[in-house]
Coordinates of C-alpha atoms in Angstrom, one line a residue:
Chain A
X1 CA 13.9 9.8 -22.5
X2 CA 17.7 9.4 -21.9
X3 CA 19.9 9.7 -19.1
X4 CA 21.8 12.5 -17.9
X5 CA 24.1 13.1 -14.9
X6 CA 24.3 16.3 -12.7
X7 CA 27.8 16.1 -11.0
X8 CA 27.1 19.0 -8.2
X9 CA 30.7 21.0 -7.3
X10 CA 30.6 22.7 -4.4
X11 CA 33.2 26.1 -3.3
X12 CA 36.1 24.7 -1.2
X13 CA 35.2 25.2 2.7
X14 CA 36.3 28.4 4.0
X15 CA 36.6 28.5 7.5
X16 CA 35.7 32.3 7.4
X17 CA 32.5 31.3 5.3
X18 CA 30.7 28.8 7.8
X19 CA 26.9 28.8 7.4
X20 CA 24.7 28.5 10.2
X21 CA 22.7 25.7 11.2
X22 CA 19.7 27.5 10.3
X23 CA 21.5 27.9 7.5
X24 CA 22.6 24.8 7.1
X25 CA 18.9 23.5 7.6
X26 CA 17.5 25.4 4.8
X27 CA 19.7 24.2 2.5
X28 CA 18.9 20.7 3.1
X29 CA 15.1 21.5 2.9
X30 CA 15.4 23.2 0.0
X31 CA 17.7 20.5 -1.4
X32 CA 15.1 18.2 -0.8
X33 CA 12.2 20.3 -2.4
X34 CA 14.3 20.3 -5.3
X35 CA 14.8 16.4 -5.3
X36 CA 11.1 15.6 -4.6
X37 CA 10.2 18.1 -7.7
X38 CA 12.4 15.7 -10.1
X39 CA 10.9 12.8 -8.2
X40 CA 7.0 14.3 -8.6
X41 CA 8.0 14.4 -12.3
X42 CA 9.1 10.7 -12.4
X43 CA 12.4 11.6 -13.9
X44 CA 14.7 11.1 -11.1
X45 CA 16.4 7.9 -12.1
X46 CA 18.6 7.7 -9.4
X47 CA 19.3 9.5 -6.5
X48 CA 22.8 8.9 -6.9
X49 CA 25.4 9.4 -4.6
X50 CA 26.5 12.6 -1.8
X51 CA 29.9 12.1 -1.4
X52 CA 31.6 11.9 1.8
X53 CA 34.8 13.3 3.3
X54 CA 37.0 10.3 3.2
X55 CA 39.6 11.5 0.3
X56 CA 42.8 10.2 -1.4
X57 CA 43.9 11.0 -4.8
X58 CA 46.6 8.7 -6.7
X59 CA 48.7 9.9 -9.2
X60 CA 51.1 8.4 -11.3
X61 CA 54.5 7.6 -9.8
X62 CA 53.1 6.7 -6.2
X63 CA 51.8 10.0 -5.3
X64 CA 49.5 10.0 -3.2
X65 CA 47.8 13.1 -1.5
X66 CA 44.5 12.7 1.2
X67 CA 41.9 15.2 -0.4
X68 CA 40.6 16.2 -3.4
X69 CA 42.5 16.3 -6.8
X70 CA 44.4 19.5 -5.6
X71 CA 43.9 21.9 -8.7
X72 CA 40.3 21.6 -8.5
X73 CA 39.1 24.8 -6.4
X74 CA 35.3 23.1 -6.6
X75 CA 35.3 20.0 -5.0
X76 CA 33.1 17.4 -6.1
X77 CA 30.1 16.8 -3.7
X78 CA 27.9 14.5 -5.3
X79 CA 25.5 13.2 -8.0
X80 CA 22.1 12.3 -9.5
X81 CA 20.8 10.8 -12.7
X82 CA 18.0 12.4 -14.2
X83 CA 15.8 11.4 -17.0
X84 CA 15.4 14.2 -20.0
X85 CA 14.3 14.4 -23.5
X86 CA 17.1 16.4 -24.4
X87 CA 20.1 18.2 -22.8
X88 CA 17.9 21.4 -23.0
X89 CA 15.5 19.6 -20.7
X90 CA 17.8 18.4 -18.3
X91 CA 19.7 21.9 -18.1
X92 CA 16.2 23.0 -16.8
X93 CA 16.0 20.8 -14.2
X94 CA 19.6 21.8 -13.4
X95 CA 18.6 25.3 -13.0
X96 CA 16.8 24.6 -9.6
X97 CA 19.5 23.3 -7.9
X98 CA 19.6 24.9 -4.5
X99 CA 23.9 24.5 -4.9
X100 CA 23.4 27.4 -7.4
X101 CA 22.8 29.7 -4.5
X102 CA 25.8 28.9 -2.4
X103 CA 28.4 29.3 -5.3
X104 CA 28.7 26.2 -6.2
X105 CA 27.9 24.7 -10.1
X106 CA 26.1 21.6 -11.6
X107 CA 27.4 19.6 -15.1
X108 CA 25.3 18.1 -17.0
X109 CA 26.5 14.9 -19.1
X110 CA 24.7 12.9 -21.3
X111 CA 25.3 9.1 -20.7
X112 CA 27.2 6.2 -23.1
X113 CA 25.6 3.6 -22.1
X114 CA 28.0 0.7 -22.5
X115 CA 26.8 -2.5 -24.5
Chain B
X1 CA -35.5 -18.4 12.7
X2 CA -34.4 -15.0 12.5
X3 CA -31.3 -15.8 14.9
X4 CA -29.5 -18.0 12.4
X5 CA -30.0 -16.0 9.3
X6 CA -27.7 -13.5 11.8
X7 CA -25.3 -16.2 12.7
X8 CA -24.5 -18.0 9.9
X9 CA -23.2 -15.0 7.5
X10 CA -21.3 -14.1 10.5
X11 CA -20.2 -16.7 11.1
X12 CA -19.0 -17.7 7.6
X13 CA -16.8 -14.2 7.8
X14 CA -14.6 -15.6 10.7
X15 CA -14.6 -19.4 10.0
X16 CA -15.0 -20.0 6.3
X17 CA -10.8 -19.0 5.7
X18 CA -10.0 -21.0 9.1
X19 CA -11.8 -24.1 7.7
X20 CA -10.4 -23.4 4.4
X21 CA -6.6 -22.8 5.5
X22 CA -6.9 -25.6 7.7
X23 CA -8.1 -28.1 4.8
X24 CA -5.8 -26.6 1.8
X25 CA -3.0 -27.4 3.9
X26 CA -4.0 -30.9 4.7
X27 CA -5.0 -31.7 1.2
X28 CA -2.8 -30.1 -0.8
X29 CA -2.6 -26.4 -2.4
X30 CA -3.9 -27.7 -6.0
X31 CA -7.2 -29.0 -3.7
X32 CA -8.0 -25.6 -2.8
X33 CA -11.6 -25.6 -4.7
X34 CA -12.1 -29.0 -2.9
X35 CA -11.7 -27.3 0.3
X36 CA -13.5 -24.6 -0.7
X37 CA -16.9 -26.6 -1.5
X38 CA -16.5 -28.9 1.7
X39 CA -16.4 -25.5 4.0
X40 CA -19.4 -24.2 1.5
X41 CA -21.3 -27.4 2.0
X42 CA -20.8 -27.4 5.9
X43 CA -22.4 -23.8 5.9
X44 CA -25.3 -25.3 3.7
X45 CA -26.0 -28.0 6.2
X46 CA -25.8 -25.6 9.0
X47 CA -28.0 -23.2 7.2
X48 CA -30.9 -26.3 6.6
X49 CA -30.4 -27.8 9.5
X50 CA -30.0 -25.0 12.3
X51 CA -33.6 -23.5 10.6
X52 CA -35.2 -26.7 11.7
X53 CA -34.0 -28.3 14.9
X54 CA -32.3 -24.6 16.6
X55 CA -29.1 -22.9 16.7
X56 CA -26.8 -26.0 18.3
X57 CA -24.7 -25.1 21.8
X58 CA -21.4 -24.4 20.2
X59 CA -22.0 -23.6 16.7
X60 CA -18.6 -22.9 15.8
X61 CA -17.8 -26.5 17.1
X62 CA -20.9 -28.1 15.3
X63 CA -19.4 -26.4 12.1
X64 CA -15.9 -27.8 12.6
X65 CA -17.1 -31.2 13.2
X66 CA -19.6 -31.3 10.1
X67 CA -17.0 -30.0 8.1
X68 CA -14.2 -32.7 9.1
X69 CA -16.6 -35.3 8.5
X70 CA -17.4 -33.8 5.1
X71 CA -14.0 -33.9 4.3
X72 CA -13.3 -37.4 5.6
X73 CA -15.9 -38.7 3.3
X74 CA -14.4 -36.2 0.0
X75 CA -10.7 -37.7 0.5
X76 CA -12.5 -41.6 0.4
X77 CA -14.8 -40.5 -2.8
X78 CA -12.0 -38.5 -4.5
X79 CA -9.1 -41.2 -4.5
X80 CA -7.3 -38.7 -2.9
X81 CA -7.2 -40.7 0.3
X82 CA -5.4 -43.1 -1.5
X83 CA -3.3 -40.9 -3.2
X84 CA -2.3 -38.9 -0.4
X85 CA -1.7 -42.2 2.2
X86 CA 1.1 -43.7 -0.3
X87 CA 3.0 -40.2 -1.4
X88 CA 2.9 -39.6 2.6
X89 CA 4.3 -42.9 3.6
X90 CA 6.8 -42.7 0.4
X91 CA 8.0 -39.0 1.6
X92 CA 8.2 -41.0 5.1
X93 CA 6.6 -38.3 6.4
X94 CA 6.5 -37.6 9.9
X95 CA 3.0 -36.6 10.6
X96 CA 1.9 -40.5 9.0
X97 CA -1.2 -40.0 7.8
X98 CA -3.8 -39.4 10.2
X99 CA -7.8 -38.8 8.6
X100 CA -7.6 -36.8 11.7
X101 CA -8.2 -32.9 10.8
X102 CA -5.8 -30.7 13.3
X103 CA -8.6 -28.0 14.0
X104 CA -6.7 -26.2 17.2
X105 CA -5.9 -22.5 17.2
X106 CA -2.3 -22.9 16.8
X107 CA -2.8 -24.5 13.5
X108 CA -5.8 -22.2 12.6
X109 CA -3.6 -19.2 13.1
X110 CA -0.2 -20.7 11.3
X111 CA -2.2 -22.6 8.2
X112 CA -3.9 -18.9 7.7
X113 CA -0.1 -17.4 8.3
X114 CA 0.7 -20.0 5.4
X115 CA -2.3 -19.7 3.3
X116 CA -1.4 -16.2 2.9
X117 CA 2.3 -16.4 1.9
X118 CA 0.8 -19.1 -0.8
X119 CA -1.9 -16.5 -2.1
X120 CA 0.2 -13.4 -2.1
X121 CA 3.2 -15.3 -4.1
X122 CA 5.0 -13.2 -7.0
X123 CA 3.7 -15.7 -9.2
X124 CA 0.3 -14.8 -8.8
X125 CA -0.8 -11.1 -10.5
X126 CA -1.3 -8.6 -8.4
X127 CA -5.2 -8.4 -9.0
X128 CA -5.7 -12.2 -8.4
X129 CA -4.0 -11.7 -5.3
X130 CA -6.7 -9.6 -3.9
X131 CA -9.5 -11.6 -5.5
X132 CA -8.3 -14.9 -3.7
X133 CA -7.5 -13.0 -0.4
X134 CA -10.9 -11.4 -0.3
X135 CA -12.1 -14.9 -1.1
X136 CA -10.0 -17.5 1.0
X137 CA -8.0 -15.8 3.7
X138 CA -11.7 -13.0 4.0
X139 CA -14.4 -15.2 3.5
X140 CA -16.1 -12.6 1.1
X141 CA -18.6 -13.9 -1.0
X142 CA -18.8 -13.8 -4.8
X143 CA -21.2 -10.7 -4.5
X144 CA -19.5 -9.2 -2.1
X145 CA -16.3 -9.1 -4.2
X146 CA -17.8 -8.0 -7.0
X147 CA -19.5 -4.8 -5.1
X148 CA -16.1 -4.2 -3.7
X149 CA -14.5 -3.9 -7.5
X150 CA -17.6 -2.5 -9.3
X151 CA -18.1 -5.3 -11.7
X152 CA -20.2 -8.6 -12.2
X153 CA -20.2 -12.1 -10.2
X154 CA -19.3 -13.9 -13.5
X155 CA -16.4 -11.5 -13.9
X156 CA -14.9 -12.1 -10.6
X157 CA -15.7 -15.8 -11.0
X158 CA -13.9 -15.9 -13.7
X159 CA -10.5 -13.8 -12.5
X160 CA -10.8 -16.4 -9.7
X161 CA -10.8 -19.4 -11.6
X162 CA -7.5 -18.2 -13.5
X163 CA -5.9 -17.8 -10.1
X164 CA -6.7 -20.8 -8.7
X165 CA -5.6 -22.3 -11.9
X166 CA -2.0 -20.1 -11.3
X167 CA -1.7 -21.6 -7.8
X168 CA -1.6 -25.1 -9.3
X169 CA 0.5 -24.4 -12.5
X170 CA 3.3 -22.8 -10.2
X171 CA 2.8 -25.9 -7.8
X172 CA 3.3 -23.5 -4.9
X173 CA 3.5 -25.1 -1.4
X174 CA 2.1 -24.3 1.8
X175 CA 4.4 -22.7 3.9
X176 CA 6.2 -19.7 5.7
X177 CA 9.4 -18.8 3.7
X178 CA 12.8 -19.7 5.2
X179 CA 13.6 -16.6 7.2
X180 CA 16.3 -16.0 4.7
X181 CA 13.4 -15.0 2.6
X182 CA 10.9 -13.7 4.5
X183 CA 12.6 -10.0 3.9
X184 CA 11.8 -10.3 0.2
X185 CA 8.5 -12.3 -0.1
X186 CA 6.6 -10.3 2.2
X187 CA 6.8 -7.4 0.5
X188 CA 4.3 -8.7 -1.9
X189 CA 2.2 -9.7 1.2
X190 CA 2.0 -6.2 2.6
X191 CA 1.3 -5.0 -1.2
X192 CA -1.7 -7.0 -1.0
X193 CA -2.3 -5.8 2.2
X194 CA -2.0 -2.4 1.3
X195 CA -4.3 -2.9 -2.2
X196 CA -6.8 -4.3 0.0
X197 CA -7.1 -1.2 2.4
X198 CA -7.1 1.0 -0.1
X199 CA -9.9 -1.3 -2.0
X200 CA -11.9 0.0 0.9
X201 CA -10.5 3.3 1.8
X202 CA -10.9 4.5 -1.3
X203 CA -13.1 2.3 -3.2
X204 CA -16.1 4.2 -5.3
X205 CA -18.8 1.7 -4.1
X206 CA -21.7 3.1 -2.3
X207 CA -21.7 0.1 0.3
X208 CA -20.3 2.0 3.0
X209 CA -20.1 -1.4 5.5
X210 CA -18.7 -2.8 3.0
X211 CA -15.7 -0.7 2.3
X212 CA -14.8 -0.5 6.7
X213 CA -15.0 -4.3 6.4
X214 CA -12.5 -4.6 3.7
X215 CA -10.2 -2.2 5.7
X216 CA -10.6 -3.8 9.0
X217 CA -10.0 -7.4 7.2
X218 CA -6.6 -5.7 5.6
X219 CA -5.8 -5.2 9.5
X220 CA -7.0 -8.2 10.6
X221 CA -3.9 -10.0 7.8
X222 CA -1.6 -7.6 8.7
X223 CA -2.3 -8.9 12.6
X224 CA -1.9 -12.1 11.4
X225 CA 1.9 -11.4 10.5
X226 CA 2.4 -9.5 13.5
X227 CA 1.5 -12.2 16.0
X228 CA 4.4 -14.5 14.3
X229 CA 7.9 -12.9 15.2
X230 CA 9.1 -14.2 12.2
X231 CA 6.8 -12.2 10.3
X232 CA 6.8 -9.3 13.0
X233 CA 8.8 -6.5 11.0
X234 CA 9.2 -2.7 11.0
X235 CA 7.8 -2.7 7.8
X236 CA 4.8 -4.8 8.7
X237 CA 4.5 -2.5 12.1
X238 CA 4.4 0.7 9.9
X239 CA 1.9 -0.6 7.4
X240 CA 0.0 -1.5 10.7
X241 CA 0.6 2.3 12.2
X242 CA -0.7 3.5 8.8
X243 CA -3.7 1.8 8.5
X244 CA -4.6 2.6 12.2
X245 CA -3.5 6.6 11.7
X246 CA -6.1 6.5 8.4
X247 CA -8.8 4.7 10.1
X248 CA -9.1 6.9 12.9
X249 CA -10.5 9.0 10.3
X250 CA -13.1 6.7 9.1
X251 CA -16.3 8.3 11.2
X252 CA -15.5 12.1 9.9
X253 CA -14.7 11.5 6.1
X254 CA -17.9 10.7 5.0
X255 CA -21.2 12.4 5.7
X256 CA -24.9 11.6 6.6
X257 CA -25.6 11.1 2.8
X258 CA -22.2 9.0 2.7
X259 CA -20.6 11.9 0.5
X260 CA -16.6 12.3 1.0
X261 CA -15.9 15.3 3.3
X262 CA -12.5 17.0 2.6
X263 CA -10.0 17.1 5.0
X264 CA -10.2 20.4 5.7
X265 CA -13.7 20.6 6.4
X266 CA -13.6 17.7 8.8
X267 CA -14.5 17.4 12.4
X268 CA -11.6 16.1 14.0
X269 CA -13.3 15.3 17.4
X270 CA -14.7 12.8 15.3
X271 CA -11.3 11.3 14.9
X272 CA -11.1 7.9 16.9
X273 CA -8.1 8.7 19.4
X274 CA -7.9 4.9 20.2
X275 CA -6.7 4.0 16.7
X276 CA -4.4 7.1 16.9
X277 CA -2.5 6.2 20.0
X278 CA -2.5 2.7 18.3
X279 CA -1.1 4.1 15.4
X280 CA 1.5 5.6 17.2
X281 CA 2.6 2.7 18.9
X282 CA 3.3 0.5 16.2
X283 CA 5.1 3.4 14.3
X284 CA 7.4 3.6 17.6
X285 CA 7.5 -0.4 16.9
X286 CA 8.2 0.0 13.3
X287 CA 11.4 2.2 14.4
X288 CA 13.4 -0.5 15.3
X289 CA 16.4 -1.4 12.8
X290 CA 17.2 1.0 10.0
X291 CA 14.7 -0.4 7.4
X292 CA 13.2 2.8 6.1
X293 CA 10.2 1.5 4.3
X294 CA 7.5 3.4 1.8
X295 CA 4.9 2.1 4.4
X296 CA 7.3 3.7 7.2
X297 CA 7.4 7.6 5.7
X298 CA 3.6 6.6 4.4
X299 CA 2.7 6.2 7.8
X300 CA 4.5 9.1 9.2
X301 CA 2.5 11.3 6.4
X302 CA -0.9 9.5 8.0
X303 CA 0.8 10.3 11.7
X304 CA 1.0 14.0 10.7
X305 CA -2.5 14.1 9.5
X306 CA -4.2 13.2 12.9
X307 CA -2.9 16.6 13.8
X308 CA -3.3 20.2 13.5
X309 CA -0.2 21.8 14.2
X310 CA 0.8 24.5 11.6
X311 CA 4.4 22.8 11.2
X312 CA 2.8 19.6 10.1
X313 CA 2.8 20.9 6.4
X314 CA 5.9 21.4 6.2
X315 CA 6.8 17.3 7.3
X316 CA 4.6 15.8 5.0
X317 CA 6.3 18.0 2.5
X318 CA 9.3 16.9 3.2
X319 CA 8.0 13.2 3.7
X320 CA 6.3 13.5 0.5
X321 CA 9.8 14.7 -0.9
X322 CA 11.4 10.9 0.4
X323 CA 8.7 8.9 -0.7
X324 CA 8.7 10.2 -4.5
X325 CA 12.6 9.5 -4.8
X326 CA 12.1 5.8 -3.4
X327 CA 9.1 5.4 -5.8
X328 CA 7.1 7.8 -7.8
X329 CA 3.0 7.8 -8.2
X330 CA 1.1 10.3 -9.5
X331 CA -1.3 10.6 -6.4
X332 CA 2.0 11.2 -4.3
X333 CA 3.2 13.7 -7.0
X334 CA -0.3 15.4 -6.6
X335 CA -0.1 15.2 -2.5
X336 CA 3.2 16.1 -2.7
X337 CA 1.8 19.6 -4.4
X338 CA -1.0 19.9 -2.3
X339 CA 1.9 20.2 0.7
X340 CA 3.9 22.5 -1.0
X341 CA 0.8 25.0 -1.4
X342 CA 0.2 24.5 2.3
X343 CA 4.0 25.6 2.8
X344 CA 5.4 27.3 0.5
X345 CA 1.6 28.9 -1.3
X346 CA -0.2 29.0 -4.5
X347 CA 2.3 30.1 -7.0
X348 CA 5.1 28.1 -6.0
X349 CA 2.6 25.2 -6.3
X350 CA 1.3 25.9 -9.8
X351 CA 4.3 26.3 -10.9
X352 CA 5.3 22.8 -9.5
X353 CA 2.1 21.4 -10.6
X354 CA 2.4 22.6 -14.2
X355 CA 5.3 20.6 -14.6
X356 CA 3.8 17.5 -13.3
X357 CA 2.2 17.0 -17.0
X358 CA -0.8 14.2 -15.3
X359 CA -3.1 15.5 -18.0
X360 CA -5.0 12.7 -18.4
X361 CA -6.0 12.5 -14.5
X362 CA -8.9 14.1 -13.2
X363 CA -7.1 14.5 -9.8
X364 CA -4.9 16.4 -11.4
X365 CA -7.4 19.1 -12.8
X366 CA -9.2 19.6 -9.6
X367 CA -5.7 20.4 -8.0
X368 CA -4.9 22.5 -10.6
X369 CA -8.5 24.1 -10.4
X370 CA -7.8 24.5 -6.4
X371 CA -4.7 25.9 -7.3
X372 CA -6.0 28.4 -9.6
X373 CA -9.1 29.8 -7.7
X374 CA -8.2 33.1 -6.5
X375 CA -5.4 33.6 -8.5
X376 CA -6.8 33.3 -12.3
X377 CA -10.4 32.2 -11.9
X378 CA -11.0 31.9 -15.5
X379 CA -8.0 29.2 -15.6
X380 CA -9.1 27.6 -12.3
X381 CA -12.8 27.2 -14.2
X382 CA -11.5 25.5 -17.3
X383 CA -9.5 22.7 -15.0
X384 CA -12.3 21.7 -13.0
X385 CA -14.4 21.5 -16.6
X386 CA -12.0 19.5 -17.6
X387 CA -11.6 17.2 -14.4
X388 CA -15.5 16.6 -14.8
X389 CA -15.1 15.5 -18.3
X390 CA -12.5 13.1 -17.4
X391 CA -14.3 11.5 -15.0
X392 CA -17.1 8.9 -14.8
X393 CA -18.3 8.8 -11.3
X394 CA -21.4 10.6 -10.7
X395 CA -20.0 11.6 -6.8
X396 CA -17.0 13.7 -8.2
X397 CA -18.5 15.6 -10.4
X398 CA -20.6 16.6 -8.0
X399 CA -17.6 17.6 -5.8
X400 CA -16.4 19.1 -8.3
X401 CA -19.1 21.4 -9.3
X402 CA -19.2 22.2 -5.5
X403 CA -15.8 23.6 -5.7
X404 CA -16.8 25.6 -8.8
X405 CA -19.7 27.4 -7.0
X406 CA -17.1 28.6 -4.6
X407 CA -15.0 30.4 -7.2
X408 CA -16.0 34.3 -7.0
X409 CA -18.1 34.1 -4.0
X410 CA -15.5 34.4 -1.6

């Protein structure tokens, strides 16, 4: 088994787009489902991190904007670290992610771990 | 005649770990078996003597005495007395040394506080820890262990030897942890705890007395750390709220022939509505602070349980969900299915429970079998084949087979 990262993206909020709080409800649940399936399958090796909404971005020469790395039309939302045979396996697990369903897109990445 | 045959097992139940607490801590953690015999011997004298002249006034006082005395005479013939008088008056100690044995409730109740913090240290494996608890801070005897774990006296006099032996190598003391701590080393307390319930919860031994006894003493520890406000936290108060939630069920999970009902099938006006509003109680105590313990969403799965509601599927689901991602176990992976059938229905849970790959449990072929009935008989018939084959206790297989006489007749 080796470890893999799913690095979640998320569409840009658009204020014409806003979900419900049922909505918004299901989501969760079904985020959740999805969490506790990995879990059941002992191969959730971390539950990582949702990201928050506190945002800067440096770039060289002092630039410095609040938000997300501006060419980026997906913003970055969050992570896990899943445990997986191969990347085959771990792109199955991806599959499920409830994100899928809202637009939004999961990368998988093998691991270096460092010595 | 009769009356003390009665008493004394009784009473060696409530005052064997006091006696024993009480002594360890005067004498010394590597003195345990010392204590041990001195407490035995004052139950031998009672038993010989009590047969012959009558059950005395206060027996509980007549034991205490016969027991101090006993011990007076151990620390001459042992050397210990000597021993102990010089490292106490090197140390300058501050209690001097006193052949006085402090016998009052306060230090009843804070040497057992102590006792168990010594027994339940990380040192010690987790299966010792339960032997010795059973033994000192229980006052189970040797054959009563060894019905509780399914095995032999020499067996469980041997694993106790070996923990003994641990408590003396790791030289640990007597004491409640600094409160710095506290936090970390009870944990393994509560494990134990929690191993002991489930011991009788769940244990395959026939002795149905027995089994509530090892539940109520898990309770009766767990008490222990709750009266100390050092020891009083949410994590204790939610393993308290679970045990209380599950032991409400005790009178309706198993019937007249002590066979386990389901859950389904059970009559919940037998459920004991005391130990439910209990329960919920110390899960409102256990909500204090923002510790979020296993024990805390275990306990809410228990809470959900002692009701009927429809919604209450969909909780433990999600409960289920939380507990797995703080830490995985194949019986929560199962539950966890269980809820999601109850939710979400049988082909979203097969396909959930194929990928749960427990092959080698038996659990897991009778919820695959449940699963499967109705839907692909033939496949539901095969699990519950192979959940018989993989296990050894005469009672589940014939659950098992139960559940296969159901298939098709519905």
């Amino acid at each position: 088994m080796k470890d893999f990262v799913l690095i979640f993206r998320g569409v840009n909020d658009d204020p014409a787009n806003q979900l419900s709080q049922q909505q918004m409800q299901d989501i969760m649940t079904n985020w959740q489902n999805w969490m506790g399936g990995i879990a059941a399958q002992n191969k959730l090796a971390s539950r990582g991190y949702r990201l928050g909404d506190e945002i800067s971005t440096l770039k060289p020469g002092n630039v410095v904007t609040d938000g997300p790395y501006a060419e980026i039309k997906e913003m970055l939302s969050g992570l896990i670290v899943v445990k997986a045979d191969s990347l085959a396996e771990a792109k199955e697990i991806a599959k499920g992610c409830p994100i899928l369903q809202i637009n939004g897109s999961v990368e998988v990445r093998s691991v270096i771990v460092m010595g | 005649m009769q009356k003390e045959k009665e008493l004394i097992p009784q009473l060696y139940r409530t005052e064997f770990r006091k006696l024993v607490s009480v002594l360890s801590r005067s004498f010394g953690l590597e003195h345990i078996e010392l204590a041990e015999d001195i407490v035995s011997e004052a139950f031998l004298t009672a038993a010989e003597t009590w047969g012959i002249k009558g059950i005395p006034n206060n027996p509980v006082a007549w034991l205490y005495t016969v027991a101090k005395n006993t011990a007076k005479d151990q620390l001459k013939r042992h050397n210990l007395f000597e021993g102990k008088i010089t490292t106490y008056l090197q140390q300058d100690h501050n209690t001097a040394y006193e052949t006085e044995i402090d016998l009052s409730t306060q230090n009843i109740r804070d040497s057992q506080l102590q006792m168990m913090f010594a027994i339940c240290h990380p040192v010690i494996p987790p299966e010792a820890q339960i032997g010795l608890s059973l033994r000192i801070l229980c006052g189970f005897s040797i054959d009563e262990i060894a019905d509780a774990f399914l095995t032999n006296k020499e067996n469980i006099n041997k694993r106790l030897f070996r923990a003994r032996q641990k408590l003396k190598e790791a030289r640990i003391a007597i004491e409640v942890p600094p409160v710095t701590e506290i936090d970390k080393r009870i944990e393994t307390v509560l494990t134990t705890v929690y191993l002991l319930f489930n011991e009788g919860y769940y244990s395959q031994s026939h002795n149905a007395i027995l089994r509530r006894d090892l539940c109520l003493e898990a309770m009766r520890l767990n008490y222990l750390l709750l009266e100390n406000p050092a020891t009083n936290t949410p994590a204790v108060n939610a393993l308290m709220a679970l045990m209380c939630f599950h032991s409400s069920r005790f009178d309706s999970r198993l019937d007249e022939h002590g066979e386990v009902v389901l859950y389904d099938d059970q009559d919940s006006s037998l459920w004991n509505q005391e130990l439910i509003a209990k329960g919920n109680y110390y899960l409102n105590m256990a909500a204090r602070g923002d510790t979020l313990s296993t024990y805390h969403l275990e306990a809410g799965i228990a809470y959900w349980h002692t009701n009927r509601s429809a919604e209450k599927w969909q909780h433990i689901l999600q409960l289920y969900n939380k507990l797995l991602q703080l830490r995985y176990s194949p019986i929560a992976a199962l539950n966890r299915t269980y809820a999601l059938y109850k939710v979400y229905g049988k082909a979203a849970a097969i396909a959930e429970a194929e990928k749960l790959k427990l092959d080698n449990s038996h659990l897991y072929h009778c919820l695959l079998g449940n699963l499967y009935t109705d839907e692909d008989n033939q496949k539901a018939i095969e699990h519950y084949n192979t959940a018989i084959k993989l296990t050894k206790s005469s009672v589940d297989k014939k659950a098992i087979r139960k559940q296969m006489i159901k298939i098709g007749t519905l």
